[in-house]
PDB file of C-alpha atoms in Angstrom:
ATOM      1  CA  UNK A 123     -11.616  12.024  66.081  1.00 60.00           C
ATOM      2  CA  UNK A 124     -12.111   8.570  67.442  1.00 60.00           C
ATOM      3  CA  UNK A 125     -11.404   9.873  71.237  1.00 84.00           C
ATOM      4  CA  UNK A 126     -13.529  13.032  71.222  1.00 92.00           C
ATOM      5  CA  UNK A 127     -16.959  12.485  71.869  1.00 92.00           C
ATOM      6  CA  UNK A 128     -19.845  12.739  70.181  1.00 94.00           C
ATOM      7  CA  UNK A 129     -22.192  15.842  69.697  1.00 97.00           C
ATOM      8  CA  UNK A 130     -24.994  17.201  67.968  1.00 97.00           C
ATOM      9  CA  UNK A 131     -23.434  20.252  66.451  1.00 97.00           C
ATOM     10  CA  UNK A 132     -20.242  20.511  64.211  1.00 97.00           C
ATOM     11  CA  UNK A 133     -17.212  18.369  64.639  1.00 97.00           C
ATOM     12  CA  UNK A 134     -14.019  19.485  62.105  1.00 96.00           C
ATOM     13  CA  UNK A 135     -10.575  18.422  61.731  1.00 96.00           C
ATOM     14  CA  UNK A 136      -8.043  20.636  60.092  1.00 96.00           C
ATOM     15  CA  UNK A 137     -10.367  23.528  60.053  1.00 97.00           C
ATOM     16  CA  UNK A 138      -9.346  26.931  58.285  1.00 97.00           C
ATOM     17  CA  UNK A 139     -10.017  29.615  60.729  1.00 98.00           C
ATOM     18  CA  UNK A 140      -9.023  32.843  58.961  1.00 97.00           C
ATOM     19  CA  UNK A 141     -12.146  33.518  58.071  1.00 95.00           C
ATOM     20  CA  UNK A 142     -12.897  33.990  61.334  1.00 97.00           C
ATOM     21  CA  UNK A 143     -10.594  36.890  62.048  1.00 97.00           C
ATOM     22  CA  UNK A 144     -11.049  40.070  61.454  1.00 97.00           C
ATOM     23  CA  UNK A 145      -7.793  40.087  59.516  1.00 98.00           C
ATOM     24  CA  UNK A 146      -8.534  37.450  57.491  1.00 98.00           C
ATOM     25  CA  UNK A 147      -5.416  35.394  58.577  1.00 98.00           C
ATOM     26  CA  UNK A 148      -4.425  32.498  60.154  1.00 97.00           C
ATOM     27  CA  UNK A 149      -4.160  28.834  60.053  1.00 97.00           C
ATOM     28  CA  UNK A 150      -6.027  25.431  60.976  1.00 97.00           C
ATOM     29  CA  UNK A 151      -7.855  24.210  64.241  1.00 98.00           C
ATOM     30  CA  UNK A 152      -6.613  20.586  65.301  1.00 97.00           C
ATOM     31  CA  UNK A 153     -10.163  20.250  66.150  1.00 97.00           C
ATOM     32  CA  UNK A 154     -13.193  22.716  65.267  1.00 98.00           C
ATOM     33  CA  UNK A 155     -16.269  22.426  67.558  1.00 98.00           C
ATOM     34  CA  UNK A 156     -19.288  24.451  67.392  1.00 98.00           C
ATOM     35  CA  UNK A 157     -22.030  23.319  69.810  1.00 98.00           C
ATOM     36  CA  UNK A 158     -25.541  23.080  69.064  1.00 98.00           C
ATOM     37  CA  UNK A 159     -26.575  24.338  72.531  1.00 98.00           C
ATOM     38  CA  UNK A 160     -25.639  24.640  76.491  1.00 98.00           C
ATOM     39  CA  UNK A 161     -26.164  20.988  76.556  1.00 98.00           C
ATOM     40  CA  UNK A 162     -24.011  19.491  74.046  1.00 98.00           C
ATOM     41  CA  UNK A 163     -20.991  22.302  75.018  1.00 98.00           C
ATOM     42  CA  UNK A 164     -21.135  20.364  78.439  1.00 98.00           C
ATOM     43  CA  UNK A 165     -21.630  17.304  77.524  1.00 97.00           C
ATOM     44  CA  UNK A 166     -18.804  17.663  75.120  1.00 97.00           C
ATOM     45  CA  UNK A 167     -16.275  19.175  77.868  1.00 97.00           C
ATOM     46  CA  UNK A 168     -16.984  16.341  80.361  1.00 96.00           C
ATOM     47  CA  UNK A 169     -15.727  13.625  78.513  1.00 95.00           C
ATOM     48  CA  UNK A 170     -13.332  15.869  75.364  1.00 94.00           C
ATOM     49  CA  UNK A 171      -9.561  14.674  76.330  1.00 93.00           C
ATOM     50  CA  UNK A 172      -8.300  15.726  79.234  1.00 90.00           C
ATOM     51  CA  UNK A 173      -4.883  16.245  77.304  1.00 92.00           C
ATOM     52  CA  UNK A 174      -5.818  18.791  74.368  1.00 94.00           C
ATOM     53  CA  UNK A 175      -6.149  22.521  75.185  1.00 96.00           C
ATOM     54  CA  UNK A 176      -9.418  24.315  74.396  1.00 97.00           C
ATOM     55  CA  UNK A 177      -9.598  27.862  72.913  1.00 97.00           C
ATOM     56  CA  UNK A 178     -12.652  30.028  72.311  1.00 97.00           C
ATOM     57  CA  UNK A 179     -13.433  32.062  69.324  1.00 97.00           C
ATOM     58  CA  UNK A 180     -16.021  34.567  68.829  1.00 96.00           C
ATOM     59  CA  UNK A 181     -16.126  37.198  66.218  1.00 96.00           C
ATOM     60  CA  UNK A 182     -12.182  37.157  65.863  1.00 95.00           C
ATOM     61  CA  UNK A 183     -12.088  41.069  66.183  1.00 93.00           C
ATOM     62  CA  UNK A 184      -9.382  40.975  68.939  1.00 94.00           C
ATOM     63  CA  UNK A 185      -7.326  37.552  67.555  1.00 97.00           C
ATOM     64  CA  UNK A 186      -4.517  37.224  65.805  1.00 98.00           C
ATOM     65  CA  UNK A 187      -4.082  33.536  64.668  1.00 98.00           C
ATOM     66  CA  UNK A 188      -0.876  32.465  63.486  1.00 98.00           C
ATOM     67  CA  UNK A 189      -0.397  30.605  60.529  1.00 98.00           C
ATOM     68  CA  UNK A 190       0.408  27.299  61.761  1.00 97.00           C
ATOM     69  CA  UNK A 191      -1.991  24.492  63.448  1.00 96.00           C
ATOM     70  CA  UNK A 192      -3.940  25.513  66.262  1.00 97.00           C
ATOM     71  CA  UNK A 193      -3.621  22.754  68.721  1.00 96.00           C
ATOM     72  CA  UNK A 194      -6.048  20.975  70.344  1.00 96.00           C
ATOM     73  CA  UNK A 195     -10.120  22.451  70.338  1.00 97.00           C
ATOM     74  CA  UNK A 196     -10.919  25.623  69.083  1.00 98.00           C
ATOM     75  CA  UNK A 197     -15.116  25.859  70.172  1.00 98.00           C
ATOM     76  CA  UNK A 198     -16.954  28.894  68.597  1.00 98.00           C
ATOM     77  CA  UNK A 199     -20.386  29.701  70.094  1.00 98.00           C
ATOM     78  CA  UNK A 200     -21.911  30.460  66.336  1.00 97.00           C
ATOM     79  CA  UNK A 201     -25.096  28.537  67.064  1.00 97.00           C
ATOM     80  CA  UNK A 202     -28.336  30.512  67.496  1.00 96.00           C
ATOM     81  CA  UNK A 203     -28.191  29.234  71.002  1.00 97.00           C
ATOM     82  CA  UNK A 204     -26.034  31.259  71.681  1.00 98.00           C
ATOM     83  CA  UNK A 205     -27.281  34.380  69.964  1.00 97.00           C
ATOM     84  CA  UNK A 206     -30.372  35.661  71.926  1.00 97.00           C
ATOM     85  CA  UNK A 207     -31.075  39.136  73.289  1.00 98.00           C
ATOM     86  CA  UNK A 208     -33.822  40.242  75.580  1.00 98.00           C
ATOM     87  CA  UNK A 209     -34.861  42.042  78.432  1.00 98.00           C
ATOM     88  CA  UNK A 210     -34.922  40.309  81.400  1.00 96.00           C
ATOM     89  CA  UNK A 211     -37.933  39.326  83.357  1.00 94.00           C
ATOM     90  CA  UNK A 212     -37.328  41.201  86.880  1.00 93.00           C
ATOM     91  CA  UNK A 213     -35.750  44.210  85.674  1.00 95.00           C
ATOM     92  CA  UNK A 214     -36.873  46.078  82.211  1.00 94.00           C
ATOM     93  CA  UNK A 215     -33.322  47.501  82.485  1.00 97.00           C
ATOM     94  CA  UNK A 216     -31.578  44.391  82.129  1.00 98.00           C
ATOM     95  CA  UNK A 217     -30.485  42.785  79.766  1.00 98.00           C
ATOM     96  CA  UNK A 218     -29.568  39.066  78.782  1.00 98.00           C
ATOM     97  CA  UNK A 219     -27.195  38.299  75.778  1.00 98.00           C
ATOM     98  CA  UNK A 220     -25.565  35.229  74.541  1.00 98.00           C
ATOM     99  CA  UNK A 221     -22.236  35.429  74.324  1.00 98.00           C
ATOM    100  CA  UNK A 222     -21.905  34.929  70.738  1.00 98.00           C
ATOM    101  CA  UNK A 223     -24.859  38.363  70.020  1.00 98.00           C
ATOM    102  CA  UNK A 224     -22.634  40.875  68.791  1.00 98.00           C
ATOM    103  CA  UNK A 225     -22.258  44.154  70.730  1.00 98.00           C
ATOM    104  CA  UNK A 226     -23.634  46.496  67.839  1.00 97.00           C
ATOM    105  CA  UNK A 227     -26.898  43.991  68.084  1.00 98.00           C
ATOM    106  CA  UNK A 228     -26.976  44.709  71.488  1.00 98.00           C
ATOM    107  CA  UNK A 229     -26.835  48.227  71.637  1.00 98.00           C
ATOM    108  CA  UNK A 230     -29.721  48.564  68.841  1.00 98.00           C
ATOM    109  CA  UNK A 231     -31.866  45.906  71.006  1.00 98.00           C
ATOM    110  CA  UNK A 232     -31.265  48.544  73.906  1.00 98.00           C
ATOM    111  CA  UNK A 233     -32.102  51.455  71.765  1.00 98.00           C
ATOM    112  CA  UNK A 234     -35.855  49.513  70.592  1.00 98.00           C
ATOM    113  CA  UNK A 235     -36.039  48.889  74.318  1.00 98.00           C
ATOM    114  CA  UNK A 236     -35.704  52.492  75.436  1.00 98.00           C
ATOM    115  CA  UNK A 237     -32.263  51.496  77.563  1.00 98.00           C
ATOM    116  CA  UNK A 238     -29.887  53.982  77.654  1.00 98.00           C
ATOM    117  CA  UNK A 239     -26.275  52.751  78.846  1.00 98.00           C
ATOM    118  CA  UNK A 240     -25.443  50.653  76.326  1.00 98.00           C
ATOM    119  CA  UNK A 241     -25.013  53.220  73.046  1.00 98.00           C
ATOM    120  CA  UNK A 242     -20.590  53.080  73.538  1.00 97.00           C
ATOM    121  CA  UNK A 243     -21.215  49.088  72.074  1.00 98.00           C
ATOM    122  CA  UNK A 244     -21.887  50.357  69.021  1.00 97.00           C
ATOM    123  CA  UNK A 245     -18.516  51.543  68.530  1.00 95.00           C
ATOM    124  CA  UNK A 246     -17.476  48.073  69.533  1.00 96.00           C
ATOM    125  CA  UNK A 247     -17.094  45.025  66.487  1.00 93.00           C
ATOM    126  CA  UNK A 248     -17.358  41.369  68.343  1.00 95.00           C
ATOM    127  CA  UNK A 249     -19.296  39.551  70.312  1.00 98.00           C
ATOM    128  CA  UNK A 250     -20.285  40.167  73.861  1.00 98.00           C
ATOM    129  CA  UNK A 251     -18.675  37.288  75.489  1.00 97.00           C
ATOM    130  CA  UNK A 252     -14.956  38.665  73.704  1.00 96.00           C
ATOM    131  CA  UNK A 253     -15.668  41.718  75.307  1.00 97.00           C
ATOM    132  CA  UNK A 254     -16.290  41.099  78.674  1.00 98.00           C
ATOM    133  CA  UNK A 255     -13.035  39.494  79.161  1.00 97.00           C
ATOM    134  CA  UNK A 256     -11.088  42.091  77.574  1.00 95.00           C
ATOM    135  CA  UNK A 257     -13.136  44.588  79.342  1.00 97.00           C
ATOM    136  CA  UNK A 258     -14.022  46.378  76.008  1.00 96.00           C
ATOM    137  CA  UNK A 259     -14.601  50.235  75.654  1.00 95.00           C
ATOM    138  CA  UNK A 260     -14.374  52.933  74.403  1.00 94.00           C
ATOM    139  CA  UNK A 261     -15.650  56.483  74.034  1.00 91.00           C
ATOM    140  CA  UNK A 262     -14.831  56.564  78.265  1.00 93.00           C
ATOM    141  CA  UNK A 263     -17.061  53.511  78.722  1.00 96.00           C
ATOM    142  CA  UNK A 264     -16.622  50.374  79.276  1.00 97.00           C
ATOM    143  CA  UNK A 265     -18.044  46.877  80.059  1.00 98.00           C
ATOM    144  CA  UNK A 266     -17.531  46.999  83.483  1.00 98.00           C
ATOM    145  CA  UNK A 267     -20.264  49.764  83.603  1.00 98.00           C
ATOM    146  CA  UNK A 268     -22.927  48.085  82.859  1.00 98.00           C
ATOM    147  CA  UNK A 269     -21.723  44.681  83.711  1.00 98.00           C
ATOM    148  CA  UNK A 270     -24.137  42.615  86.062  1.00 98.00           C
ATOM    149  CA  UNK A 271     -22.972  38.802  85.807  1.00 98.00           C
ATOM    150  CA  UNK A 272     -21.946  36.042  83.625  1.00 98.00           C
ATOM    151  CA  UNK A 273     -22.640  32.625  82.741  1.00 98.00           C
ATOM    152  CA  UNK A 274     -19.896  30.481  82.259  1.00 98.00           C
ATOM    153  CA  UNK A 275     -19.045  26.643  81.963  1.00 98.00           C
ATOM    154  CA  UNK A 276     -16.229  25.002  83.170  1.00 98.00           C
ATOM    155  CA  UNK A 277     -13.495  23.925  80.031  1.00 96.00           C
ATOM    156  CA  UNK A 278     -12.070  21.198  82.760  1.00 94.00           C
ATOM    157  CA  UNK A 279     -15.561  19.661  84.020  1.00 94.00           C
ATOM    158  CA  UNK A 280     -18.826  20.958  81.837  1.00 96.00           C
ATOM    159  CA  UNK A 281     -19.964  22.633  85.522  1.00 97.00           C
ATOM    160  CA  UNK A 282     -21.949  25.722  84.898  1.00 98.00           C
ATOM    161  CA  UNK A 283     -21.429  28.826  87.135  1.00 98.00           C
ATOM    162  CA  UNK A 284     -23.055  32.054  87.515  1.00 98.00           C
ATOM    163  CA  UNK A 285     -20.067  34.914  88.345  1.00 98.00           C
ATOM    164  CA  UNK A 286     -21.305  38.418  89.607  1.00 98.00           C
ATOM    165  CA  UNK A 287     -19.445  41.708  88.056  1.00 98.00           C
ATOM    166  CA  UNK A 288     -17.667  41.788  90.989  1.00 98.00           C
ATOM    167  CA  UNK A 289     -15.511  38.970  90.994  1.00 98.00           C
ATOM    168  CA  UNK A 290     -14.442  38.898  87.125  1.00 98.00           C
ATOM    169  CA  UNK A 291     -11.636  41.478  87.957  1.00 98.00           C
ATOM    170  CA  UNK A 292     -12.149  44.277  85.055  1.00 98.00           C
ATOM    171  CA  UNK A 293      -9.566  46.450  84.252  1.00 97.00           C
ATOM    172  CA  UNK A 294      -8.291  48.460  81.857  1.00 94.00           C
ATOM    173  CA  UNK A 295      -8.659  46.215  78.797  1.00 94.00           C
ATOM    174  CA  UNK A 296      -8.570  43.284  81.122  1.00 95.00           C
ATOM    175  CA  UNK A 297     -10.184  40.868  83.486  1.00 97.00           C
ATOM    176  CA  UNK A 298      -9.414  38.251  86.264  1.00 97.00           C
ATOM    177  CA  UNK A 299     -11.701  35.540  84.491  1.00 98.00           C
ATOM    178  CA  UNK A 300     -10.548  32.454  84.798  1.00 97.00           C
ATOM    179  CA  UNK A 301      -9.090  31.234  81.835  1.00 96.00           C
ATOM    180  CA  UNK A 302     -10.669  28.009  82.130  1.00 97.00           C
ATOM    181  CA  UNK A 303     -13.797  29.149  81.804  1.00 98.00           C
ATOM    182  CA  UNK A 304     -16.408  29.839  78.786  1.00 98.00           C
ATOM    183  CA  UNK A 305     -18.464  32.662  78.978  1.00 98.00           C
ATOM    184  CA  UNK A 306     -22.152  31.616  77.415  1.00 98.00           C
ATOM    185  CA  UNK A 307     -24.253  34.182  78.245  1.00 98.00           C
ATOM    186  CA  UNK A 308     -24.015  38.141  80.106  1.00 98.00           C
ATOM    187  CA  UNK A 309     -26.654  40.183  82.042  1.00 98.00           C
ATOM    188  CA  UNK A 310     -26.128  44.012  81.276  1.00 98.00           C
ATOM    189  CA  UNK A 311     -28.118  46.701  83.026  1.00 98.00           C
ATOM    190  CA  UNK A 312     -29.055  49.915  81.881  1.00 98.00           C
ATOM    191  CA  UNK A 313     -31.430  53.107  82.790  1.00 98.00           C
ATOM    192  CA  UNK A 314     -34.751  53.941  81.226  1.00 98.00           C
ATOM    193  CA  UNK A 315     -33.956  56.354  77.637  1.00 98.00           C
ATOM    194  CA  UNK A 316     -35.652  57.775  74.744  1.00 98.00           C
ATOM    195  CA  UNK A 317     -35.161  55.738  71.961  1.00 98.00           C
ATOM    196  CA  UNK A 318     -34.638  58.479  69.854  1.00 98.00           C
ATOM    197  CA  UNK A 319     -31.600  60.297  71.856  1.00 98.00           C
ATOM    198  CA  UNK A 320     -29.839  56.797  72.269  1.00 98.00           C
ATOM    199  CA  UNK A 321     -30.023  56.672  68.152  1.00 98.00           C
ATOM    200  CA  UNK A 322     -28.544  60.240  68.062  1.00 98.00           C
ATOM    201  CA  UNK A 323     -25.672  59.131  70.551  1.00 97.00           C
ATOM    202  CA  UNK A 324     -25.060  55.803  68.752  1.00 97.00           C
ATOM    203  CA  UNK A 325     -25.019  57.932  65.305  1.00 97.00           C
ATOM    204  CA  UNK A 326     -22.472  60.437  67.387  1.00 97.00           C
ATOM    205  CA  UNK A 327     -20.235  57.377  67.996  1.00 96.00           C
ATOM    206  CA  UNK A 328     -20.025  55.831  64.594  1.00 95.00           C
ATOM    207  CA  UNK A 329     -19.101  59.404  62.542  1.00 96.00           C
ATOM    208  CA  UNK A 330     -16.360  60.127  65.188  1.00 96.00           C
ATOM    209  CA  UNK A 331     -15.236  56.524  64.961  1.00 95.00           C
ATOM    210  CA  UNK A 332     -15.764  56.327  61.406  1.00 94.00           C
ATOM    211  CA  UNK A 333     -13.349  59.276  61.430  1.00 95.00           C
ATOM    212  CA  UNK A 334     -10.344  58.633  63.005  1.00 95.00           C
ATOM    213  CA  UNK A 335     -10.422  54.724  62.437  1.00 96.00           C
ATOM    214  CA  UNK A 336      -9.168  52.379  59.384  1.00 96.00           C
ATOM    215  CA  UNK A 337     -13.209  50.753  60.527  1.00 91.00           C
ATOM    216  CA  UNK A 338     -14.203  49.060  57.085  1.00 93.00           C
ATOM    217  CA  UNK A 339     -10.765  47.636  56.467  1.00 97.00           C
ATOM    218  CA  UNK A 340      -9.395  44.288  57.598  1.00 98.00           C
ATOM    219  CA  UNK A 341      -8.062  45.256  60.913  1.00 97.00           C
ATOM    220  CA  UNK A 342      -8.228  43.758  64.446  1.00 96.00           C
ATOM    221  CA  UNK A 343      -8.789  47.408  65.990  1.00 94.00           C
ATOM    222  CA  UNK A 344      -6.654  48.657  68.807  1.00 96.00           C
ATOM    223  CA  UNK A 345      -3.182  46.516  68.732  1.00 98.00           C
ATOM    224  CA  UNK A 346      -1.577  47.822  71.756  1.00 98.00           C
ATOM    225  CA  UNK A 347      -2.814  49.026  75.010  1.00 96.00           C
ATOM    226  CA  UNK A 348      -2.247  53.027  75.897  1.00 96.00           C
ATOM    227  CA  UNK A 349       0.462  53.017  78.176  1.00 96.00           C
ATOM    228  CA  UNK A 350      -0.394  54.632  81.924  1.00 93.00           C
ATOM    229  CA  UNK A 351      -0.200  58.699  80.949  1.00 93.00           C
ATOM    230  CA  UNK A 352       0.699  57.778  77.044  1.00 96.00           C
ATOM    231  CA  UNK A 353      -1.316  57.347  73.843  1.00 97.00           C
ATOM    232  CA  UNK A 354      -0.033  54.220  72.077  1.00 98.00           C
ATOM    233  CA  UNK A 355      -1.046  56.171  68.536  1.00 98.00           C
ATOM    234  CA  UNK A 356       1.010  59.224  69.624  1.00 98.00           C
ATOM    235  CA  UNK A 357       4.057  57.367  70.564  1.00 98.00           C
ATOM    236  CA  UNK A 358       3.822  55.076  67.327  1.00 98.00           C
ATOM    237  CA  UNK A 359       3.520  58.010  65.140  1.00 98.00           C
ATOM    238  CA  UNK A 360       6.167  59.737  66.728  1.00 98.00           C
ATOM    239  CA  UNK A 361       8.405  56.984  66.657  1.00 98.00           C
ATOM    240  CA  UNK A 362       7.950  57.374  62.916  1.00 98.00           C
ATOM    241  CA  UNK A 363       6.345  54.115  62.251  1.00 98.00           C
ATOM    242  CA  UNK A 364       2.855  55.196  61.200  1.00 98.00           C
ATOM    243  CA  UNK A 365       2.613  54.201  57.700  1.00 98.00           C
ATOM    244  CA  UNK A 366       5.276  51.246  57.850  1.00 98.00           C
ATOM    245  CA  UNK A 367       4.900  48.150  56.037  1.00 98.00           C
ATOM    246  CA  UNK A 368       5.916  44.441  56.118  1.00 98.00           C
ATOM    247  CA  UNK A 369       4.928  42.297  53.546  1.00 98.00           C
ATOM    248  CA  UNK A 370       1.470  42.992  53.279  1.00 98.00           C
ATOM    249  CA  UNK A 371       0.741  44.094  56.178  1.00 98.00           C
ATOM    250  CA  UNK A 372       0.244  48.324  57.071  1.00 98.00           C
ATOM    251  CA  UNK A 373       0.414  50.740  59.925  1.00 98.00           C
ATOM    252  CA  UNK A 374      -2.539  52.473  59.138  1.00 98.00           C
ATOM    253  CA  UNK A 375      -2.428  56.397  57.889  1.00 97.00           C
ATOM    254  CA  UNK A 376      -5.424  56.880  59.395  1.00 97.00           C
ATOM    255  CA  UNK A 377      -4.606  55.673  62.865  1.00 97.00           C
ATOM    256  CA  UNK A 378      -1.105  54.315  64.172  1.00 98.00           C
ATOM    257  CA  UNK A 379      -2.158  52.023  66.503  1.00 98.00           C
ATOM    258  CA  UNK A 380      -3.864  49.851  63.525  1.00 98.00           C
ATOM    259  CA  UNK A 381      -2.631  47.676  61.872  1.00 98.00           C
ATOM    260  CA  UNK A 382      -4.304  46.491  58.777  1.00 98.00           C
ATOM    261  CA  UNK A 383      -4.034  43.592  56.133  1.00 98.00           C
ATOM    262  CA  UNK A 384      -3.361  45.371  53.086  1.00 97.00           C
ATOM    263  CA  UNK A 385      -2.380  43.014  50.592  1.00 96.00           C
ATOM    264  CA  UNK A 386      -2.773  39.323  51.238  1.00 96.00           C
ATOM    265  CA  UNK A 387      -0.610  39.293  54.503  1.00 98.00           C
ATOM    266  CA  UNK A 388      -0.154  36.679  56.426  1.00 98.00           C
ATOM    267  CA  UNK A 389      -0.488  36.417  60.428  1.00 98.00           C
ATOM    268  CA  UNK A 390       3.407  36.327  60.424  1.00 98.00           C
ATOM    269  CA  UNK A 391       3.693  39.427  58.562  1.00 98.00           C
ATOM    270  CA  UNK A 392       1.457  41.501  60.973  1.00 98.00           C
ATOM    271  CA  UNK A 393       2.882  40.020  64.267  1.00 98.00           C
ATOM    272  CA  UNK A 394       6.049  40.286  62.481  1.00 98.00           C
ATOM    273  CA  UNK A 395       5.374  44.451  62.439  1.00 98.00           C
ATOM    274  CA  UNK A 396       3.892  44.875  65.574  1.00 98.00           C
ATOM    275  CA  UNK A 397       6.656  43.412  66.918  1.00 98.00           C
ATOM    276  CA  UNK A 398       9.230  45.922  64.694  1.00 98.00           C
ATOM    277  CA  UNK A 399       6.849  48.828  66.055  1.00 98.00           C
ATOM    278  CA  UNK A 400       7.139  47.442  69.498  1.00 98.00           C
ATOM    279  CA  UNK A 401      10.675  47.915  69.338  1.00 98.00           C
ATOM    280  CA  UNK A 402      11.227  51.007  67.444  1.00 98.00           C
ATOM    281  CA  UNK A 403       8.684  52.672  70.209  1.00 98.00           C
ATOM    282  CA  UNK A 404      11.089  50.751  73.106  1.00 98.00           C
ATOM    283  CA  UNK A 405      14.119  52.433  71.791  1.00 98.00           C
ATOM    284  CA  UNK A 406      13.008  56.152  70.989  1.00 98.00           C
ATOM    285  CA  UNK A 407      10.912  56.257  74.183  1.00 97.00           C
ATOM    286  CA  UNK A 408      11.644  53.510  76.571  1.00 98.00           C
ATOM    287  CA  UNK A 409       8.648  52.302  76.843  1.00 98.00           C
ATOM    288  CA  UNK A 410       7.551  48.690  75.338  1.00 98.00           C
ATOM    289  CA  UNK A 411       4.064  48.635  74.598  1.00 98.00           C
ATOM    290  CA  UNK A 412       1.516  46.144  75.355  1.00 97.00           C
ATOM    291  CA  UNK A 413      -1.138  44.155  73.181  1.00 97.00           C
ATOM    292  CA  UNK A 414      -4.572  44.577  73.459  1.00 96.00           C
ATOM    293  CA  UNK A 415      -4.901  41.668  70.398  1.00 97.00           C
ATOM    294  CA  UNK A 416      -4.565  38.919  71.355  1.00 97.00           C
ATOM    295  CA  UNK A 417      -1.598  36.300  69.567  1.00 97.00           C
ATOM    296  CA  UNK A 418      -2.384  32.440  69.944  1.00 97.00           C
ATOM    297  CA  UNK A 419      -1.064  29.297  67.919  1.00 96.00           C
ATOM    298  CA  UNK A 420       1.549  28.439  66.257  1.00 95.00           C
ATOM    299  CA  UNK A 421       4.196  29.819  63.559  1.00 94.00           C
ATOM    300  CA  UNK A 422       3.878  27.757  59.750  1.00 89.00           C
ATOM    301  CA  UNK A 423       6.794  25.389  59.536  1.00 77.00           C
ATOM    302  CA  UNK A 424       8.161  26.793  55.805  1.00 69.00           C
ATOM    303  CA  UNK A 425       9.862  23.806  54.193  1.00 54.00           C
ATOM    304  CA  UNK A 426      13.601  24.045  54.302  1.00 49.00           C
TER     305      UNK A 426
END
């Protein structure tokens, strides 16, 4: 702690993060950092140590963290600072989020505002910021549809950038953002809607969601990408892995290319599956799938 500088927000050591995940696993940040505002984040990253690597966290719907020590600065954008949604000043159609405002907030702020567009986000657990660098979707849309620009800030110098939609690279479940950088705020932009047939089309989205998908269980949604012409699900189930377990972590029932933490599973235990699936699918198919979640940190040293 004595070489990290000093802020106004939090500063942790040895900082559980599992329940930040939406599996509810995962081990300790080195260093936990959540800034008070735009200010202290880059007054923070201009003088943190130039040696430790910094990771991001938002709502942990994508993550798996393993169950060993994060290294170096995990910063989560939790503050209200970082929370705000509202219309824009030059365009009632867009809209300005901070990257920690989740994307179901967002998609009721639209409905209020009469701004139709935005209705697939309800479908979508995290925060905005997660989502724009995965290029989140579903429902056949996707961020990069109503994606205007970002805000981001420098990890390797504090500097602040604005990025238009057109140079962040989105992709199938995928960007060309620099990793480097933080994403603090998004401009979205809509068209003008009736409140009341956005609600019906939001309402649409959550019963066929609700479903097909494991949604109210501890699950990090989608763990592999659909291969080009393939669904992952289909090739899953067919590989006769839907319904698998290791330890206590699931294949969901409900959907194959979930999994969920059943019973008090560790990180281990799910990569541990999703790995076994990976390779089942490989052999029976040829094809090794992909993950959408993403895996970061580092394996628990057991004791010998």
């Amino acid at each position: 702690m004595k070489d990290l500088p000093k802020v106004k927000g939090e500063l942790l050591v040895n900082y559980n993060l599992a329940n930040f995940t939406r599996f509810k696993t995962g081990g300790q940040a080195e260093v936990f950092f959540s800034p008070k505002d735009k200010k202290d984040l880059i007054d923070f990253l201009k003088h943190a140590p130039k040696d430790m690597p910094i990771h991001t966290l938002g709502f942990g719907s994508n993550i798996l963290i393993r169950d060993g020590v994060l290294n170096g600065i995990t910063i989560r954008l939790q503050s209200d600072a970082f929370n705000d949604v509202y219309v824009s000043n030059d365009d009632n159609c867009k809209v300005v989020c901070g990257a920690f405002a989740s994307n179901i907030a967002i998609s009721k702020f639209a409905m209020e505002n009469k701004i139709k567009g935005f209705e697939f986000l309800f479908g979508i657990p995290g925060s905005i910021g997660g989502a724009v660098i995965t290029n989140a979707g579903c429902f056949k849309r996707e961020i990069k549809d109503i994606l205007v620009e970002i805000e981001v800030i420098d990890k390797l110098n504090g500097e602040l950038k604005i990025i238009p939609a057109s140079e962040c690279g989105l992709v199938y479940r995928d960007s060309s953002i620099n990793p480097n950088y933080i994403i603090t705020s998004v401009v979205l932009k809509g068209e003008v809607g009736d409140s009341k047939k956005i609600q019906e089309k939001m309402d649409k989205i959550l019963r066929e969601k609700d479903a097909v998908q494991p949604t109210y269980t501890k699950t990090a949604g989608s763990t592999f990408k659909n291969p080009t012409d393939y669904s992952a699900w289909k090739l899953i189930k067919e590989a006769g892995c839907q319904g698998l377990k290791l330890g206590g972590a699931i294949i969901s029932t409900q959907h194959a290319n979930f999994i969920i933490n059943e019973c008090d599973a560790t990180s281990a235990d799910i990569e541990d599956l999703a790995e076994k699936v990976r390779y089942t699918v490989y052999e029976k198919f040829g094809i090794m799938l992909e993950y959408e979640i993403k895996i970061i940190g580092s394996r628990k040293v057991e004791n010998p």
